[in-house]
C-alpha positions as a Python dict, from the first residue, in 0.01 Angstrom:
ca = {
    (1, 'M'): (0, 0, 0),
    (2, 'P'): (143, -320, -114),
    (3, 'K'): (41, -383, -466),
    (4, 'R'): (47, -749, -445),
    (5, 'I'): (-224, -765, -155),
    (6, 'G'): (-499, -909, -398),
    (7, 'E'): (-245, -1194, -494),
    (8, 'R'): (-142, -1291, -161),
    (9, 'M'): (-455, -1255, 62),
    (10, 'P'): (-704, -1370, -218),
    (11, 'S'): (-962, -1468, 60),
    (12, 'L'): (-954, -1121, 245),
    (13, 'R'): (-1306, -1004, 355),
    (14, 'R'): (-1232, -716, 534),
    (15, 'L'): (-972, -443, 524),
    (16, 'R'): (-926, -158, 758),
    (17, 'L'): (-629, 78, 745),
    (18, 'R'): (-801, 385, 861),
    (19, 'G'): (-575, 674, 1022),
    (20, 'N'): (-237, 560, 904),
    (21, 'T'): (9, 755, 697),
    (22, 'L'): (-14, 537, 379),
    (23, 'S'): (63, 708, 56),
    (24, 'G'): (56, 650, -298),
    (25, 'D'): (-214, 527, -525),
    (26, 'I'): (-494, 279, -434),
    (27, 'P'): (-364, -57, -570),
    (28, 'E'): (-601, -181, -881),
    (29, 'Q'): (-485, -549, -727),
    (30, 'L'): (-751, -488, -457),
    (31, 'C'): (-1012, -500, -692),
    (32, 'S'): (-965, -889, -740),
    (33, 'L'): (-1057, -938, -375),
    (34, 'S'): (-1386, -1090, -475),
    (35, 'N'): (-1496, -1154, -107),
    (36, 'L'): (-1409, -814, 13),
    (37, 'H'): (-1719, -622, 142),
    (38, 'I'): (-1545, -381, 393),
    (39, 'L'): (-1283, -152, 249),
    (40, 'D'): (-1186, 140, 490),
    (41, 'L'): (-872, 347, 376),
    (42, 'A'): (-951, 659, 536),
    (43, 'L'): (-753, 929, 695),
    (44, 'N'): (-412, 844, 505),
    (45, 'N'): (-227, 1029, 261),
    (46, 'L'): (-341, 814, -39),
    (47, 'S'): (-344, 1025, -390),
    (48, 'G'): (-407, 944, -762),
    (49, 'A'): (-754, 835, -922),
    (50, 'I'): (-1000, 582, -761),
    (51, 'P'): (-966, 267, -957),
    (52, 'Q'): (-1249, 191, -1221),
    (53, 'C'): (-1219, -164, -1117),
    (54, 'L'): (-1376, -128, -786),
    (55, 'G'): (-1704, -222, -943),
    (56, 'N'): (-1568, -567, -998),
    (57, 'L'): (-1583, -623, -613),
    (58, 'T'): (-1866, -908, -640),
    (59, 'A'): (-1911, -940, -271),
    (60, 'L'): (-2065, -587, -294),
    (61, 'T'): (-2303, -682, -586),
    (62, 'S'): (-2457, -959, -442),
    (63, 'V'): (-2672, -1003, -108),
    (64, 'T'): (-2530, -1161, 182),
    (65, 'L'): (-2717, -1379, 467),
    (66, 'L'): (-2591, -1403, 815),
    (67, 'D'): (-2507, -1737, 922),
    (68, 'I'): (-2788, -1873, 1159),
    (69, 'K'): (-2719, -2124, 1395),
    (70, 'N'): (-2984, -2330, 1604),
    (71, 'D'): (-2907, -2416, 1984),
    (72, 'D'): (-3179, -2577, 2201),
    (73, 'D'): (-3450, -2402, 1994),
    (74, 'K'): (-3289, -2052, 2017),
    (75, 'T'): (-3212, -1916, 1679),
    (76, 'Y'): (-2954, -1623, 1663),
    (77, 'A'): (-2669, -1492, 1444),
    (78, 'W'): (-2331, -1613, 1540),
    (79, 'Y'): (-2035, -1415, 1489),
    (80, 'S'): (-1730, -1370, 1699),
    (81, 'D'): (-1535, -1070, 1562),
    (82, 'D'): (-1611, -688, 1604),
    (83, 'M'): (-1521, -376, 1393),
    (84, 'D'): (-1539, 3, 1472),
    (85, 'L'): (-1668, 164, 1128),
    (86, 'V'): (-1787, 538, 1059),
    (87, 'V'): (-2148, 499, 917),
    (88, 'K'): (-2413, 759, 899),
    (89, 'G'): (-2122, 1028, 1003),
    (90, 'Q'): (-2081, 819, 1374),
    (91, 'D'): (-1831, 588, 1504),
    (92, 'M'): (-2019, 249, 1541),
    (93, 'E'): (-1937, -89, 1671),
    (94, 'F'): (-2030, -406, 1443),
    (95, 'E'): (-2044, -717, 1598),
    (96, 'S'): (-2292, -986, 1534),
    (97, 'I'): (-2388, -803, 1192),
    (98, 'L'): (-2032, -713, 1071),
    (99, 'P'): (-2050, -1023, 796),
    (100, 'I'): (-2329, -829, 640),
    (101, 'V'): (-2188, -456, 650),
    (102, 'K'): (-2087, -338, 301),
    (103, 'L'): (-1876, -27, 318),
    (104, 'I'): (-1632, 166, 132),
    (105, 'D'): (-1447, 456, 300),
    (106, 'F'): (-1183, 679, 118),
    (107, 'S'): (-1238, 995, 327),
    (108, 'G'): (-974, 1213, 423),
    (109, 'N'): (-713, 1155, 147),
    (110, 'N'): (-570, 1336, -141),
    (111, 'L'): (-779, 1150, -401),
    (112, 'W'): (-811, 1316, -744),
    (113, 'G'): (-1011, 1265, -1072),
    (114, 'E'): (-1365, 1164, -1150),
    (115, 'I'): (-1570, 913, -939),
    (116, 'P'): (-1527, 605, -1144),
    (117, 'K'): (-1874, 501, -1322),
    (118, 'G'): (-1753, 148, -1243),
    (119, 'I'): (-1836, 196, -873),
    (120, 'T'): (-2209, 234, -940),
    (121, 'N'): (-2211, -132, -1020),
    (122, 'L'): (-2204, -218, -667),
    (123, 'S'): (-2548, -244, -610),
    (124, 'T'): (-2556, -364, -245),
    (125, 'L'): (-2284, -131, -84),
    (126, 'G'): (-2442, 11, 211),
    (127, 'T'): (-2202, 284, 293),
    (128, 'L'): (-1990, 505, 42),
    (129, 'N'): (-1793, 768, 177),
    (130, 'L'): (-1556, 962, -62),
    (131, 'S'): (-1557, 1297, 151),
    (132, 'R'): (-1262, 1517, 203),
    (133, 'N'): (-1055, 1474, -95),
    (134, 'H'): (-1015, 1649, -440),
    (135, 'L'): (-1255, 1464, -682),
    (136, 'T'): (-1379, 1652, -976),
    (137, 'G'): (-1607, 1629, -1258),
    (138, 'K'): (-1986, 1511, -1211),
    (139, 'I'): (-2162, 1263, -995),
    (140, 'P'): (-2204, 952, -1220),
    (141, 'Q'): (-2565, 957, -1398),
    (142, 'T'): (-2574, 584, -1315),
    (143, 'I'): (-2542, 620, -959),
    (144, 'G'): (-2907, 508, -922),
    (145, 'G'): (-2794, 151, -964),
    (146, 'M'): (-2659, 155, -627),
    (147, 'Q'): (-3012, 47, -467),
    (148, 'G'): (-2850, -73, -154),
    (149, 'L'): (-2672, 247, -46),
    (150, 'E'): (-2788, 402, 306),
    (151, 'T'): (-2531, 618, 343),
    (152, 'L'): (-2356, 848, 94),
    (153, 'D'): (-2112, 1132, 165),
    (154, 'L'): (-1929, 1325, -129),
    (155, 'S'): (-1896, 1636, 83),
    (156, 'C'): (-1583, 1876, 53),
    (157, 'N'): (-1466, 1756, -309),
    (158, 'R'): (-1488, 2002, -624),
    (159, 'L'): (-1791, 1815, -780),
    (160, 'S'): (-1988, 1982, -1028),
    (161, 'G'): (-2292, 1977, -1249),
    (162, 'P'): (-2636, 1852, -1137),
    (163, 'I'): (-2761, 1610, -864),
    (164, 'P'): (-2825, 1307, -1109),
    (165, 'P'): (-3205, 1226, -1137),
    (166, 'S'): (-3143, 886, -1079),
    (167, 'M'): (-3032, 909, -713),
    (168, 'S'): (-3382, 987, -611),
    (169, 'S'): (-3445, 627, -701),
    (170, 'I'): (-3225, 485, -425),
    (171, 'T'): (-3501, 448, -169),
    (172, 'S'): (-3274, 302, 126),
    (173, 'L'): (-3084, 620, 116),
    (174, 'N'): (-3097, 792, 466),
    (175, 'H'): (-2789, 977, 518),
    (176, 'L'): (-2679, 1211, 258),
    (177, 'N'): (-2387, 1472, 244),
    (178, 'L'): (-2316, 1678, -101),
    (179, 'S'): (-2207, 2012, 94),
    (180, 'H'): (-1890, 2201, -11),
    (181, 'N'): (-1870, 2127, -380),
    (182, 'L'): (-1980, 2308, -693),
    (183, 'L'): (-2294, 2140, -774),
    (184, 'S'): (-2557, 2316, -951),
    (185, 'G'): (-2925, 2282, -1064),
    (186, 'P'): (-3261, 2184, -907),
    (187, 'I'): (-3210, 1937, -612),
    (188, 'P'): (-3468, 1640, -670),
    (189, 'T'): (-3781, 1642, -491),
    (190, 'T'): (-3892, 1274, -530),
    (191, 'N'): (-3875, 985, -284),
    (192, 'Q'): (-3608, 1002, -21),
    (193, 'F'): (-3531, 1369, -132),
    (194, 'S'): (-3853, 1467, -13),
    (195, 'T'): (-3692, 1383, 342),
    (196, 'F'): (-3387, 1548, 296),
    (197, 'N'): (-3463, 1892, 439),
    (198, 'D'): (-3122, 1966, 644),
    (199, 'L'): (-2971, 2278, 482),
    (200, 'S'): (-2623, 2135, 562),
    (201, 'I'): (-2662, 1848, 344),
    (202, 'Y'): (-2639, 2094, 30),
    (203, 'E'): (-2417, 2384, 207),
    (204, 'A'): (-2158, 2564, 8),
    (205, 'N'): (-2304, 2469, -338),
    (206, 'L'): (-2393, 2805, -459),
    (207, 'G'): (-2548, 2683, -786),
    (208, 'L'): (-2809, 2458, -650),
    (209, 'C'): (-3144, 2576, -620),
    (210, 'G'): (-3504, 2472, -513),
    (211, 'I'): (-3647, 2312, -189),
    (212, 'P'): (-3522, 2317, 72),
    (213, 'L'): (-3309, 2591, -27),
    (214, 'S'): (-3437, 2933, -49),
    (215, 'T'): (-3293, 2989, -389),
    (216, 'N'): (-3504, 3006, -658),
    (217, 'C'): (-3387, 2785, -987),
    (218, 'S'): (-3514, 3046, -1212),
    (219, 'T'): (-3227, 3291, -1053),
    (220, 'P'): (-2893, 3157, -1155),
    (221, 'N'): (-2596, 3210, -876),
    (222, 'D'): (-2227, 3246, -972),
    (223, 'Q'): (-2006, 3049, -731),
    (224, 'N'): (-1658, 3045, -668),
    (225, 'H'): (-1482, 2749, -476),
    (226, 'E'): (-1246, 2784, -214),
    (227, 'D'): (-1090, 2536, 32),
    (228, 'D'): (-1300, 2556, 333),
    (229, 'Q'): (-1126, 2460, 672),
    (230, 'D'): (-1467, 2347, 776),
    (231, 'C'): (-1411, 2048, 578),
    (232, 'W'): (-1093, 1948, 763),
    (233, 'E'): (-1182, 2015, 1125),
    (234, 'N'): (-1297, 1728, 1350),
    (235, 'L'): (-1127, 1449, 1161),
    (236, 'G'): (-1074, 1145, 1355),
}
């Protein structure tokens, strides 16, 4: 990816380069794009660490309102573009509400390192998909600050440690996938987590315990992590 993209396109609002053969690092210059609210780099060959400075994307920390037009006493949202995005695990086409969609999708790359703590500053981000990479370390304890998050997919990485208790405070969260990692400890039970009863959300995290799993937290499990072919099937 061109490293000067942040300098030459300072007003860029949406960047969708999904499904190409892009390689190299995610350029830190993207962090200077203060209007950027959709960043879809999924299904490429990007490598390296996720830039810590992504937490500086100010369009993902403020509330965005639709531009409402009035015509003959009819009120409607006016927008002429459309875009196909993967949200809540499904391909969706956005048109009239595209200006208020806030998404980061880095899935299906070769990114490594930890999830940067700075990304949890993005308080109005609606979709975060970091699945199918090689991320390690713990889920940031401050993830509860992402109060606008509706979709979170961290599946198919090598994340370890507990599910942060603060995640249960994200009451807007309705689509979660933490499967195929090295997570351990009790699953939170408050707020949204009381509705996450699908076992596939936590699949292949042998160290997790508690409802809705059958594993009792008083009986610790040893787990070995192996690359799972299921993580790389049905990519598109």
